[in-house]
Short mmCIF file of C-alpha atoms and ligand atoms in Angstrom, two decimals:
data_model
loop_
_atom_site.label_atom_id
_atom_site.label_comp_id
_atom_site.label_asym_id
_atom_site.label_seq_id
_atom_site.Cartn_x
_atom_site.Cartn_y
_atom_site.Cartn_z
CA UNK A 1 164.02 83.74 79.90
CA UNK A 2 166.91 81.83 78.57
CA UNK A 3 168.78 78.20 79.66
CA UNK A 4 171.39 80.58 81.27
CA UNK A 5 169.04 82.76 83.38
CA UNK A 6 166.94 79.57 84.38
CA UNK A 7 169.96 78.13 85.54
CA UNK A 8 171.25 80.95 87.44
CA UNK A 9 167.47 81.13 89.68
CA UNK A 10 168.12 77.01 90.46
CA UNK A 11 171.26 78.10 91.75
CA UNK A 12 170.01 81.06 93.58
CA UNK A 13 167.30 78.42 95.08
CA UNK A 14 169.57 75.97 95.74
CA UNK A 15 171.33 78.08 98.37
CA UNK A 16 168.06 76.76 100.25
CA UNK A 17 168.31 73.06 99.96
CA UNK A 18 168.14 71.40 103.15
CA UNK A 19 170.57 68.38 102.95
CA UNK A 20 171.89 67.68 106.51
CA UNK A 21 172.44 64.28 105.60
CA UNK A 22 174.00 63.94 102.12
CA UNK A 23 175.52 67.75 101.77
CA UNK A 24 174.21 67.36 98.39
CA UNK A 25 172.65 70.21 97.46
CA UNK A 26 170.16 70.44 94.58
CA UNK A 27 168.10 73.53 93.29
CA UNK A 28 165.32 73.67 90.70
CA UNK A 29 164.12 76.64 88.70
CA UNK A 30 161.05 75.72 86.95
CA UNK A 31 159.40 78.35 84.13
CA UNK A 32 156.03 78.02 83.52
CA UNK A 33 154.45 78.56 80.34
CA UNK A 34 152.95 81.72 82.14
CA UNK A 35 156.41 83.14 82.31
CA UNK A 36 156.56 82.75 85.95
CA UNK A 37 159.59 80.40 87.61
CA UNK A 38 158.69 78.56 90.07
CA UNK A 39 161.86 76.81 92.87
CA UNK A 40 162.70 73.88 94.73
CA UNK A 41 165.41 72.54 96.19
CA UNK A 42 165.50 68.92 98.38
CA UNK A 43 164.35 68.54 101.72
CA UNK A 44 165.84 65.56 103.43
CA UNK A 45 164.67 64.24 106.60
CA UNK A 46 166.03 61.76 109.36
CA UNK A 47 163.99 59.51 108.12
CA UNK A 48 165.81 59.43 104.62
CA UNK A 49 162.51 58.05 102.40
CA UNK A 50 160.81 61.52 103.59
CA UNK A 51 162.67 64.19 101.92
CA UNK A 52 161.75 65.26 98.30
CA UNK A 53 164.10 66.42 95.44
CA UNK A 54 164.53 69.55 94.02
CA UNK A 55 162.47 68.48 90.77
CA UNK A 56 159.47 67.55 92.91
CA UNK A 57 159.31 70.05 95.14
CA UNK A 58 159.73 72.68 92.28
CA UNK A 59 156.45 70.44 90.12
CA UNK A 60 154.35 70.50 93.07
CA UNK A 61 154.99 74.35 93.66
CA UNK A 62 153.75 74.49 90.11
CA UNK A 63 151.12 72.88 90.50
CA UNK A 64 149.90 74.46 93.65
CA UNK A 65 149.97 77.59 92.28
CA UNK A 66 147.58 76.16 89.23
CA UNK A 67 150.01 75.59 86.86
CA UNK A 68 150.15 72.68 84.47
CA UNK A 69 151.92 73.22 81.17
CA UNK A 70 155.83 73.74 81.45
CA UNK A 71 158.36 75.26 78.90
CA UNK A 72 161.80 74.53 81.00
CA UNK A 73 163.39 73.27 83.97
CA UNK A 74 166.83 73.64 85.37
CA UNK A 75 168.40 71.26 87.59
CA UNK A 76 171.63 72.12 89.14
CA UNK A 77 174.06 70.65 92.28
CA UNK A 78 177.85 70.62 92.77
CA UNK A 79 177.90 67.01 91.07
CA UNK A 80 180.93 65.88 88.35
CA UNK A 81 178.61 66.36 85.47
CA UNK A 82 175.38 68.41 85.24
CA UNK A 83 172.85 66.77 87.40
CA UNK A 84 170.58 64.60 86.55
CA UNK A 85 166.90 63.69 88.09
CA UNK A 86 166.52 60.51 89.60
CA UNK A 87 164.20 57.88 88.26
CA UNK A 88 161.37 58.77 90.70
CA UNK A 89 161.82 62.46 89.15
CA UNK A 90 161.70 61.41 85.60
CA UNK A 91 158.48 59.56 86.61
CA UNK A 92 157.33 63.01 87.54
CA UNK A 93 158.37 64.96 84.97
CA UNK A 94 156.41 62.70 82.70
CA UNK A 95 152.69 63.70 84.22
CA UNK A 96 153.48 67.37 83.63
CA UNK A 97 155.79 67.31 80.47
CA UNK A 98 158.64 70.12 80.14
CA UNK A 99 159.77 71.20 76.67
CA UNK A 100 163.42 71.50 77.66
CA UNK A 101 165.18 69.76 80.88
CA UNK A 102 168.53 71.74 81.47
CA UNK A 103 171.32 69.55 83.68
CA UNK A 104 173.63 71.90 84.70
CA UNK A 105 176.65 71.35 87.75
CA UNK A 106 178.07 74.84 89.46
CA UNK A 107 181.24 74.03 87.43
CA UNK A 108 179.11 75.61 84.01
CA UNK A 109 178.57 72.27 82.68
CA UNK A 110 175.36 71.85 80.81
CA UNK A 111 173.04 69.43 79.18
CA UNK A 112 169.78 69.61 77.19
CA UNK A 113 167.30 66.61 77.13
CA UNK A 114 163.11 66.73 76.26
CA UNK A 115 161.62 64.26 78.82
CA UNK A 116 161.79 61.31 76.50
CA UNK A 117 165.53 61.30 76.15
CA UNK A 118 165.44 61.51 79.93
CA UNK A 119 162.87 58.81 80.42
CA UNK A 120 162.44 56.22 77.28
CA UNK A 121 159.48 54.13 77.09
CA UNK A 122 157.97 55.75 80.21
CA UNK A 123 154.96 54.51 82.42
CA UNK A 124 151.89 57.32 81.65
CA UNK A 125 148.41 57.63 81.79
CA UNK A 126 147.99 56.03 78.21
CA UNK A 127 148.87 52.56 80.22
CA UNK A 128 145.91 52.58 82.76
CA UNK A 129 142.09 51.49 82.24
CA UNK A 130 140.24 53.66 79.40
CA UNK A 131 138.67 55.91 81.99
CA UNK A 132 137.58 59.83 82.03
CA UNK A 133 140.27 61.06 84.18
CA UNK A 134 139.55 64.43 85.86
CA UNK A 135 140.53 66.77 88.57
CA UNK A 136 137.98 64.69 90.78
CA UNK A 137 139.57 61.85 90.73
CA UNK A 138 142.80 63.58 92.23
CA UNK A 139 141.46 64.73 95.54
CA UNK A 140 142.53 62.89 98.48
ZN1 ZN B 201 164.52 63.04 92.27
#
């Protein structure tokens, strides 16, 4: 799947976004190294803090579904240039690194980072206490 047809499924997801509050609109098309694309869009709530972006909600899709290793992710609203995550995104996109992060707006406007262009000198694991760190330790 190329940049273009990744794009065009965040689109077709984004049609879903629920953003009563902002009318921003964002969709996320998120292609597995499986080959399968996994969506999200953001979900706001009343209480604004709630909702979750696009990015997010597409990861922890993913990850639901078992997957863990990432080859692209497309990111697209109606925004003046193509869209980019927030910080608390970035964070995200850090624990389950993406080979190519594709900002795109509905005007046709693109832009390719990797996640360290998007996030320099980000916060990860390699900062905590030498530990084992398993999928035990990430049940609630
Ligand atoms: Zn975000």
């Amino acid at each position: 799947m190329n940049d273009n047809e990744l794009i065009a499924r965040a689109a077709e997801f984004r049609r879903h976004a629920y953003a009563p509050y902002s009318s921003f609109a964002v969709g996320a098309a998120l292609l597995a190294r499986s080959g399968r694309v996994y969506g999200g869009v953001n979900v706001e709530n009343a209480s604004y803090p709630v909702g979750i972006c696009a990015e997010r909600a597409a990861i922890a899709a993913a990850v639901t579904a078992g997957e863990r290793e990432f080859e692209a992710l497309a990111v697209i609203a109606d925004s003046p240039a193509p869209c980019a995550p927030c910080g608390m995104c970035r964070q995200m996109l850090m624990e389950f690194p993406v080979a190519r992060i594709i900002l795109a707006n509905t005007e046709g406007a693109v832009r390719v980072l990797t996640p360290a262009e998007l996030l320099p000198h980000a916060f990860g694991a390699a900062a905590l206490p030498t530990k084992e760190l398993s999928d035990e330790n990430t049940d609630c």
